[in-house]
Short mmCIF file of C-alpha atoms and ligand atoms in Angstrom, two decimals:
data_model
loop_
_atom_site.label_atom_id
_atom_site.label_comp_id
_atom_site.label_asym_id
_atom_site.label_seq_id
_atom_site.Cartn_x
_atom_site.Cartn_y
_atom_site.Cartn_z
CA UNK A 1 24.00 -2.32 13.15
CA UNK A 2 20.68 -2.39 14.63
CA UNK A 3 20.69 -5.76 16.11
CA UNK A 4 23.68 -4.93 19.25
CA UNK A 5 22.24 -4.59 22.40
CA UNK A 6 23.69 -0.57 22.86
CA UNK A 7 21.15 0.12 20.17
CA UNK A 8 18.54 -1.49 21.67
CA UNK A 9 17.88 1.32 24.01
CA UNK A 10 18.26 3.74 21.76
CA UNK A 11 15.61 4.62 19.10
CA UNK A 12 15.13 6.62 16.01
CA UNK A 13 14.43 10.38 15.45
CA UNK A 14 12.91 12.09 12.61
CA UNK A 15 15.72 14.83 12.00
CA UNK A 16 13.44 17.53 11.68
CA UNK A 17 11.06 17.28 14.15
CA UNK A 18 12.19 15.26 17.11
CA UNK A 19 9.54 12.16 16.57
CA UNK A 20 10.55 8.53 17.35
CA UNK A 21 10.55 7.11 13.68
CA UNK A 22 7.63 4.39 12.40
CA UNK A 23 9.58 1.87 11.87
CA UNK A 24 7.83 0.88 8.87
CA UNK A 25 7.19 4.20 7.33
CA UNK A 26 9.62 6.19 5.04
CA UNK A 27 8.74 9.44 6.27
CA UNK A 28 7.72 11.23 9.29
CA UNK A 29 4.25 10.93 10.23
CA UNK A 30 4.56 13.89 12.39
CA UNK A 31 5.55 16.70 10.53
CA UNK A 32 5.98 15.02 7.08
CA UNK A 33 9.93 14.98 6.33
CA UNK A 34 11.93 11.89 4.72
CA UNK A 35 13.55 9.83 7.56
CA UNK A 36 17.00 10.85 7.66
CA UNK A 37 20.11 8.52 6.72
CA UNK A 38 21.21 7.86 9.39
CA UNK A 39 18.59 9.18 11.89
CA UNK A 40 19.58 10.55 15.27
CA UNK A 41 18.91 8.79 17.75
CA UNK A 42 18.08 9.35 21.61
CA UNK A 43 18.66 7.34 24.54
CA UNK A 44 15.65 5.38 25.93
CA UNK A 45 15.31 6.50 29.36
CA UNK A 46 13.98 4.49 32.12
CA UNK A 47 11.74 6.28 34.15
CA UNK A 48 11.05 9.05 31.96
CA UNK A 49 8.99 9.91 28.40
CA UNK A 50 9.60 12.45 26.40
CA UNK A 51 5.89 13.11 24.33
CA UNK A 52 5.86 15.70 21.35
CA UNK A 53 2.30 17.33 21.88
CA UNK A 54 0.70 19.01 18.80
CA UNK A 55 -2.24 21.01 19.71
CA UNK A 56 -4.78 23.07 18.16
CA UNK A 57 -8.53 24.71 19.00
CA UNK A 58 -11.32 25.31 16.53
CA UNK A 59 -12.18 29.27 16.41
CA UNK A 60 -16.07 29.59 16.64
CA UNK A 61 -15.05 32.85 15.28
CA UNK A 62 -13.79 32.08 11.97
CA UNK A 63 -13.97 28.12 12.10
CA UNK A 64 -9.78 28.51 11.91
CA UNK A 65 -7.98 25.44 13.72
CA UNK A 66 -5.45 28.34 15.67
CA UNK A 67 -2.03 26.55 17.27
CA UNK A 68 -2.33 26.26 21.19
CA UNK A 69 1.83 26.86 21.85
CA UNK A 70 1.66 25.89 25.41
CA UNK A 71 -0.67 24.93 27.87
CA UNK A 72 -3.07 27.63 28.27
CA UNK A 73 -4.03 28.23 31.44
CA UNK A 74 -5.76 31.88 31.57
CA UNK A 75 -9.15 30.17 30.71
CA UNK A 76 -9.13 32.40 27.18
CA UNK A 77 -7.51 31.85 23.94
CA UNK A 78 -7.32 34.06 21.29
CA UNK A 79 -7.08 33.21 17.77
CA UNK A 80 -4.45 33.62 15.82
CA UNK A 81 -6.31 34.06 12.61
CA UNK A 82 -8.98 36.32 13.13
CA UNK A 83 -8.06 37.63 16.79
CA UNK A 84 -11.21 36.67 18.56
CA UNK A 85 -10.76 35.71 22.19
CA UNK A 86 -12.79 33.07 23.15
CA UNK A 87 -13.29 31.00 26.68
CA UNK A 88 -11.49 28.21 27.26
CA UNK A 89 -12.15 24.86 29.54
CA UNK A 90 -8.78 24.60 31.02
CA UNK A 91 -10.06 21.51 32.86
CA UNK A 92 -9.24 19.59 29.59
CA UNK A 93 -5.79 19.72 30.28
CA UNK A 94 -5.80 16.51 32.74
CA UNK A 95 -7.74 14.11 30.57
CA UNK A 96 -5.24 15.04 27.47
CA UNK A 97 -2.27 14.72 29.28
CA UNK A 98 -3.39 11.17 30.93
CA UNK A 99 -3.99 10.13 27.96
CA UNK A 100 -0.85 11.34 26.02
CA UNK A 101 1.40 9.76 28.81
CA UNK A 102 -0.36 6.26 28.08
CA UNK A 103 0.52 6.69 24.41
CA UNK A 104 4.10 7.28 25.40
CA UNK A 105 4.62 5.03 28.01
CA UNK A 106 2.90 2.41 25.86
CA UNK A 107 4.36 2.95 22.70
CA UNK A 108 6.86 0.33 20.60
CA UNK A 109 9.70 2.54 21.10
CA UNK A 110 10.47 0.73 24.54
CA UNK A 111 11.41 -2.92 23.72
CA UNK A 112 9.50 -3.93 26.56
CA UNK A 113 7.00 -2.63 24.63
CA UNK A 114 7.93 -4.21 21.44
CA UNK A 115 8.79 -7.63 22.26
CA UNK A 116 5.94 -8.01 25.06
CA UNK A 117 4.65 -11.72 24.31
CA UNK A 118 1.30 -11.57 22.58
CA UNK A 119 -0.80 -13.44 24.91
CA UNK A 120 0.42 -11.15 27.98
CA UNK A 121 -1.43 -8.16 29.24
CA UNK A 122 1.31 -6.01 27.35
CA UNK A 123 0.93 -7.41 24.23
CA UNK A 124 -2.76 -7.94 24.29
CA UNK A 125 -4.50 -5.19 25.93
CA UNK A 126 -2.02 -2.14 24.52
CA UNK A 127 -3.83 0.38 22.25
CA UNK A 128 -0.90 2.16 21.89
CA UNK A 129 1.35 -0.63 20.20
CA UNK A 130 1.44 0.68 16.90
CA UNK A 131 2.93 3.99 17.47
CA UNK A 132 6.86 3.67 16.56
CA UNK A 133 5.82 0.49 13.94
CA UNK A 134 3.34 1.74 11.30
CA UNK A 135 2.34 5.55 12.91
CA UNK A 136 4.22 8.37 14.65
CA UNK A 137 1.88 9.32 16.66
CA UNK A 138 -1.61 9.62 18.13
CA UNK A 139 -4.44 12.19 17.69
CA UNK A 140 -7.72 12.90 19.73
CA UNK A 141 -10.25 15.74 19.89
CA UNK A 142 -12.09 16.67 22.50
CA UNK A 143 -15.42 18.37 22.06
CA UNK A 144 -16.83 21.69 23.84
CA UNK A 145 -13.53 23.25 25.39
CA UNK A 146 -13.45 26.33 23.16
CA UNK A 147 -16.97 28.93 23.92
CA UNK A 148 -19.54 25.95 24.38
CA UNK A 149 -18.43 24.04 21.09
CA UNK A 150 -15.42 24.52 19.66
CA UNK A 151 -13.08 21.41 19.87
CA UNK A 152 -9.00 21.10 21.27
CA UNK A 153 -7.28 18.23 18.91
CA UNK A 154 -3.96 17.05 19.75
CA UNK A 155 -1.69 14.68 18.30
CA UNK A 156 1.03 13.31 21.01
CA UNK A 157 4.26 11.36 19.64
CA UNK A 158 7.02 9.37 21.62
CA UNK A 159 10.52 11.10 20.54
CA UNK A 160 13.15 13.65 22.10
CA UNK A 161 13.33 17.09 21.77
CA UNK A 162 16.24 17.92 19.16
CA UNK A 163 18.64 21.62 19.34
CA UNK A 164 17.02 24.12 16.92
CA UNK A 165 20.44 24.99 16.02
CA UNK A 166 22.50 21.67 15.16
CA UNK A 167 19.39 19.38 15.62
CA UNK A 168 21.60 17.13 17.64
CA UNK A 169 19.06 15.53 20.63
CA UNK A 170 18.85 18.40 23.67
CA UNK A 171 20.20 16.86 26.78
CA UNK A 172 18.68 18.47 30.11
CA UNK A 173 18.77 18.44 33.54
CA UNK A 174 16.07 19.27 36.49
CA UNK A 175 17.10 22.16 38.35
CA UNK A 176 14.39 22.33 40.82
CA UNK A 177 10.51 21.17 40.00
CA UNK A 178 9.46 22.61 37.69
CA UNK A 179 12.20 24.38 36.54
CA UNK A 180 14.71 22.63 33.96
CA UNK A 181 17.61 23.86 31.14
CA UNK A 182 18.04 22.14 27.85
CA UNK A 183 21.45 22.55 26.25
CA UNK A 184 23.58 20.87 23.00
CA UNK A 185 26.26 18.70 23.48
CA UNK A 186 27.49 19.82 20.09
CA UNK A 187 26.89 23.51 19.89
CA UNK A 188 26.41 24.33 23.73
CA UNK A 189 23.06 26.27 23.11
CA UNK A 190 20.81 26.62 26.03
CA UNK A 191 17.32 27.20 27.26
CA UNK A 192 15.64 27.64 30.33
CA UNK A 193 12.40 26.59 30.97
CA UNK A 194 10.21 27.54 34.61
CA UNK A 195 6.85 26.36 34.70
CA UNK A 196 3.76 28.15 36.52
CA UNK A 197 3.02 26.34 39.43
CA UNK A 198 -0.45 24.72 38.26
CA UNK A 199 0.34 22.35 35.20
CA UNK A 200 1.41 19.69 38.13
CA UNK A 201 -1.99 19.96 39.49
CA UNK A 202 -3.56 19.59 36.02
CA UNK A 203 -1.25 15.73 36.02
CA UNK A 204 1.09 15.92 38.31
CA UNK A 205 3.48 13.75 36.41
CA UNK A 206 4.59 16.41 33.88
CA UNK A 207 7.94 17.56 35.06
CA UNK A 208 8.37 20.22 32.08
CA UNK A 209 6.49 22.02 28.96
CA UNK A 210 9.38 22.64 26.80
CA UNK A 211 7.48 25.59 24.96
CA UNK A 212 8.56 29.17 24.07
CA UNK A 213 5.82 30.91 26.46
CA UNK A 214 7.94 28.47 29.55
CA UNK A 215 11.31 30.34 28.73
CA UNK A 216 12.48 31.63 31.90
CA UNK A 217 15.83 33.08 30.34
CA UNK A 218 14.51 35.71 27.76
CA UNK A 219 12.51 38.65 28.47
CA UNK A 220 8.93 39.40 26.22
CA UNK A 221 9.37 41.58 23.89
CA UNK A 222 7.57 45.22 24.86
CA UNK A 223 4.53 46.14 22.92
CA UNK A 224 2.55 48.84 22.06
CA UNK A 225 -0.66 48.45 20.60
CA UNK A 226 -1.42 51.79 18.51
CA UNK A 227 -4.22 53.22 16.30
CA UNK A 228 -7.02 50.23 15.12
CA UNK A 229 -5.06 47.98 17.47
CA UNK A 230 -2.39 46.78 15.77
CA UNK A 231 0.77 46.05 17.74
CA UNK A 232 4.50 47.37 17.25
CA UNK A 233 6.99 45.18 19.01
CA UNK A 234 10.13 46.16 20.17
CA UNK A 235 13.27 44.55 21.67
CA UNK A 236 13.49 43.45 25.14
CA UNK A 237 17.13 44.28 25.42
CA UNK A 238 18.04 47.36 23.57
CA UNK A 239 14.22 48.94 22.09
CA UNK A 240 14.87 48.42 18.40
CA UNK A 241 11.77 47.97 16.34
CA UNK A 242 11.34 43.96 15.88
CA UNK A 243 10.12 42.39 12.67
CA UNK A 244 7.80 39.58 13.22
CA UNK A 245 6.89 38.02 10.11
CA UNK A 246 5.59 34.37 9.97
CA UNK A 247 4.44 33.39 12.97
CA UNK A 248 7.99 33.02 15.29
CA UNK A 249 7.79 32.72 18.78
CA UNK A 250 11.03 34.00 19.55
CA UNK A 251 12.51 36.67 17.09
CA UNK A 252 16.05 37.60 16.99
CA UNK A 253 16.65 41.48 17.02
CA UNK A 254 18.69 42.93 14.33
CA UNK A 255 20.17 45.71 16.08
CA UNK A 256 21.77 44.21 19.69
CA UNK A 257 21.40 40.12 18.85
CA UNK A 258 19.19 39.89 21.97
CA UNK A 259 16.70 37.16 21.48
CA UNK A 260 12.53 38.73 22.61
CA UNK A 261 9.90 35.96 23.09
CA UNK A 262 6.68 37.09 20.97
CA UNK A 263 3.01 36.06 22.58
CA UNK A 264 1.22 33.98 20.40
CA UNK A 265 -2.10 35.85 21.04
CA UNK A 266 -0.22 38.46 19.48
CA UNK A 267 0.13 37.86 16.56
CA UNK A 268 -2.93 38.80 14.59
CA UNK A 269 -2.41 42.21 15.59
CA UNK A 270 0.92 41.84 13.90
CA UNK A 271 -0.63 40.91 11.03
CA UNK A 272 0.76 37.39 10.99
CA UNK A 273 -0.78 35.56 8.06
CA UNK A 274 0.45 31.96 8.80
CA UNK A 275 0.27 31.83 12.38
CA UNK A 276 2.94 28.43 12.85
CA UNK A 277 2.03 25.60 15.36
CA UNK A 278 4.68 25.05 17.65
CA UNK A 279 4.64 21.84 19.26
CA UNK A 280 5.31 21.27 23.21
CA UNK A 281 7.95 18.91 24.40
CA UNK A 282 6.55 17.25 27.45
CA UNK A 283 8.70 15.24 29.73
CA UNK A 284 6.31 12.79 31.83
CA UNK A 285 8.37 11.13 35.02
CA UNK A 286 7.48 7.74 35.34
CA UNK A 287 5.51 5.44 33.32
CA UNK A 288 1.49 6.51 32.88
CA UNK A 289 -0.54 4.51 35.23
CA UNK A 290 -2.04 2.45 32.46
CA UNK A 291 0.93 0.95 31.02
CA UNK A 292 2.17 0.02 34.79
CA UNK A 293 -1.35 -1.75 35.27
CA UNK A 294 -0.81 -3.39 31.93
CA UNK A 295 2.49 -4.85 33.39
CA UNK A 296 2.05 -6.11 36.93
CA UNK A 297 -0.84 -8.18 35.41
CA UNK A 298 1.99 -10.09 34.79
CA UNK A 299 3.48 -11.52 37.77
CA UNK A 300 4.61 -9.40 40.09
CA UNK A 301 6.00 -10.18 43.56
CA UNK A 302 3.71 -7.53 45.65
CA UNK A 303 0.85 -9.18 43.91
CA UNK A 304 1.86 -12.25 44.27
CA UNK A 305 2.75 -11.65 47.91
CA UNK A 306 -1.08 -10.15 48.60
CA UNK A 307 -2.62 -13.49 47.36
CA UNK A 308 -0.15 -15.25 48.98
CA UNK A 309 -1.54 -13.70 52.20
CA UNK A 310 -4.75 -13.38 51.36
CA UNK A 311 -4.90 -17.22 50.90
CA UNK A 312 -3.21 -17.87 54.23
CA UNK A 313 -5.86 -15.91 55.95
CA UNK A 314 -8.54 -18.14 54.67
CA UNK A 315 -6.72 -21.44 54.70
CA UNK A 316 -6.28 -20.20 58.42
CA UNK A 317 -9.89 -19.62 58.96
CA UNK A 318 -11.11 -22.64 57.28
CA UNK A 319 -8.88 -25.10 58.38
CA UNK A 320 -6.92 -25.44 55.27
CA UNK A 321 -10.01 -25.81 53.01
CA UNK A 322 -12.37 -24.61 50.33
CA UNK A 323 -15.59 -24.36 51.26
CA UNK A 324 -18.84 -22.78 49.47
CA UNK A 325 -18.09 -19.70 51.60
CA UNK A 326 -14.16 -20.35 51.39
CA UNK A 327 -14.08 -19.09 47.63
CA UNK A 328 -15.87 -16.20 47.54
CA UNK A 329 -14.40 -14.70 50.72
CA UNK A 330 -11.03 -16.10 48.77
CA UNK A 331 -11.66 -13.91 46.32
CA UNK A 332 -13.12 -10.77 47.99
CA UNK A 333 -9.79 -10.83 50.07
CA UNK A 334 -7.53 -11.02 46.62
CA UNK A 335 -9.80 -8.28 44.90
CA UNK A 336 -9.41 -6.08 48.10
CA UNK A 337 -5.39 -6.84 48.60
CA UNK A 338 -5.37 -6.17 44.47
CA UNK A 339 -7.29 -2.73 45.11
CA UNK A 340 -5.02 -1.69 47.84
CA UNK A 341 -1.87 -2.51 45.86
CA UNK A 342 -3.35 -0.27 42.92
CA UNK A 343 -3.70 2.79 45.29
CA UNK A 344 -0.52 2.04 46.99
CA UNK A 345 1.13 2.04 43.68
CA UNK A 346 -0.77 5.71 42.53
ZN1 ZN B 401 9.16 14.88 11.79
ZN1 ZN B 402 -10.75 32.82 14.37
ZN1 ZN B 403 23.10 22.34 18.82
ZN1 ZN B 404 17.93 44.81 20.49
#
C-alpha cells in the first residue's frame, strides 16, 4: 500500500501528537505513544514545513525545566513551578528557528530527501537525514538565555498539526501574514491564530506559531489576583468562576460553554502542580536556506549559466586559453558569480 506513488507524498503521523513517524521505530519518539494502525497521514507540501517545536527553560530559581508555550517575546519568563520571573534573551529566537527549519526542510520525510543519491550534496552533507528513519525529532540547548545561565532546550520534529477534537490532520489557510485559521475536515472545529508583528523579524520565514497564547478568536480569561497572590480566574464570556486544574491553556467554562485562554505565567499562582508543555506548531514557507544550498550543489541551470558566463568572459579575454593567470581569474569570476547567486537566492 505504501509503494503507489499517491502515498509517496504523503507521510506518517503519530496519532497523538502530530509527529512524522520514524520509520523504523514502533513508537513515537516525540511524545512516547505506540504508532497507530493505520497512522494518519498528511500531505507533503511543496513549499511549506510544518515543524512541531518543544521548548523548555531551566529556572535558576528552582533548577525546574518550566514549558515555554509560545515564543516569548516580553524579554521575561516566569516559571511555572516556583513563579520566579526571570530575564530572558529573546535574541535566541533566530538561531533556534534557523536551525529548526533546516531539520525540517532536511528531514527523510520528503523523498527528495530520502532517496537523494549518497554521493550527492543531499545525501552526503545532510545532518538531518535521520529524522523520519530511526528518530522523530531533533533537540538542542542553548546556554545563557535565562538570567545569565539558565539554558532554552528545544526539540523540533517534521509532522502536521492534528484537530484536538477528532485528531484528523488540521487543514489551514493564510488569511493575511501573519494571521491564519486551522479547521477539521471531519468535525469542522476552528481556530484562529494572529501573530504579533515581530516573530517575522526574529526569521522571517515563519508564517504562523500555532500556540494557545496566538489565538486571536477567544478572549483571556479575567483575573484577579487576591490575598498572598494567588489568582481566581473567571470566564471571559459570562464571569463564572473557572477551574484550572492541570496545567490547560484553554479551559472550557462550565456555566456558558465559552472557551477562556489561561496565561501560562499564571499558573503557579493557580496552584498548578504539573504545569503541561504545550508544543508550538510552526509553519516555515519555503525550504531553510541550508537544505536549498545542499541542493543546487547539484546542477542547477542558474549555476550552471554563471560559469557558463563566467568562462566566456575569460576565454574572451584570453583568447580562448588557459593561462597561469587564466585559472585563477577563472575561478575568482565562478566564486564571485556563485556568491551573487547565493544572495540573489536569500
Ligand atoms: Zn507522538
Ligand atoms: Zn522555578
Ligand atoms: Zn476534528
Ligand atoms: Zn462562562
Amino acid at each position: 500500500m505504501t509503494t503507489s506513488s499517491s502515498s509517496s507524498r504523503t507521510f506518517p503521523l503519530c496519532a497523538s501528537c502530530g509527529a512524522a513517524l520514524a520509520s523504523r521505530e514502533s513508537r513515537c519518539g516525540a511524545c512516547g505513544a505506540p504508532h497507530a494502525n493505520p497512522a494518519p497521514r498528511a500531505e507533503l507540501i511543496e513549499d511549506a514545513r510544518w515543524g512541531r517545536l518543544d521548548a523548555r527553560f531551566g529556572c535558576t530559581g528552582c533548577g525546574a525545566l518550566s514549558p515555554v508555550n509560545h515564543l516569548e517575546l516580553d524579554g521575561a519568563v516566569s516559571c511555572a513551578q516556583c513563579g520566579a520571573e526571570q530575564p530572558f534573551d529573546l535574541r535566541v529566537w533566530s538561531g533556534v528557528l534557523e536551525w529548526a527549519h533546516d531539520v525540517v526542510s532536511l528531514s527523510a520525510v520528503d523523498p527528495a530527501v530520502r532517496d537523494a543519491r549518497p554521493e550527492s550534496p543531499l545525501g552526503r552533507d545532510n545532518p538531518y537525514s535521520n529524522v523520519g528513519v530511526t528518530v522523530a525529532d531533533r533537540s538542542r540547548e542553548q546556554p545563557n538565555v535565562v538570567a545569565g545561565h539558565g539554558p532554552l532546550r528545544v526539540r523540533i520534529s517534521p509532522g502536521h498539526p492534528l484537530c484536538p477534537r477528532c485528531g484528523r490532520p488540521w487543514t489551514y489557510g493564510a488569511e493575511a501574514p501573519g494571521r491564519m485559521t486551522l479547521g477539521c475536515p471531519r468535525c469542522s472545529l476552528q481556530s484562529t491564530y494572529q501573530l504579533p508583528t515581530e516573530p517575522s523579524g526574529l526569521y522571517p520565514a515563519v508564517a504562523i506559531v500555532v500556540a494557545s497564547p496566538y489565538r486571536s478568536d477567544l478572549a483571556h480569561a479575567k483575573t484577579q489576583i487576591g490575598a498572598g497572590g494567588v489568582a481566581s480566574v473567571t470566564c471571559s464570556n459570562c464571569g463564572a468562576p473557572l477551574e484550572v486544574k492541570s496545567g490547560e491553556t484553554t479551559v472550557v467554562c462550565s456555566h456558558c460553554q465559552a472557551q477562556s485562554l489561561i496565561s501560562s505565567k499564571l499558573w503557579f499562582r493557580l496552584g498548578v502542580s504539573e504545569p503541561r508543555v504545550e508544543p508550538m506548531w510552526l509553519l516555515f514557507a519555503g525550504l531553510s536556506q541550508r537544505r536549498r544550498q545542499l541542493e543546487n550543489t547539484n546542477i542547477d541551470p542558474l549555476e550552471e549559466e554563471l560559469r557558463a558566463r563566467a568562462l566566456a568572459v575569460v576565454e574572451s579575454g584570453q583568447g580562448g586559453s588557459l593561462s597561469s593567470v587564466g585559472v585563477p581569474l577563472l575561478l575568482a569570476v565562478v566564486a564571485i558569480g556563485v556568491i551573487v547567486y547565493f544572495l540573489a537566492v536569500r
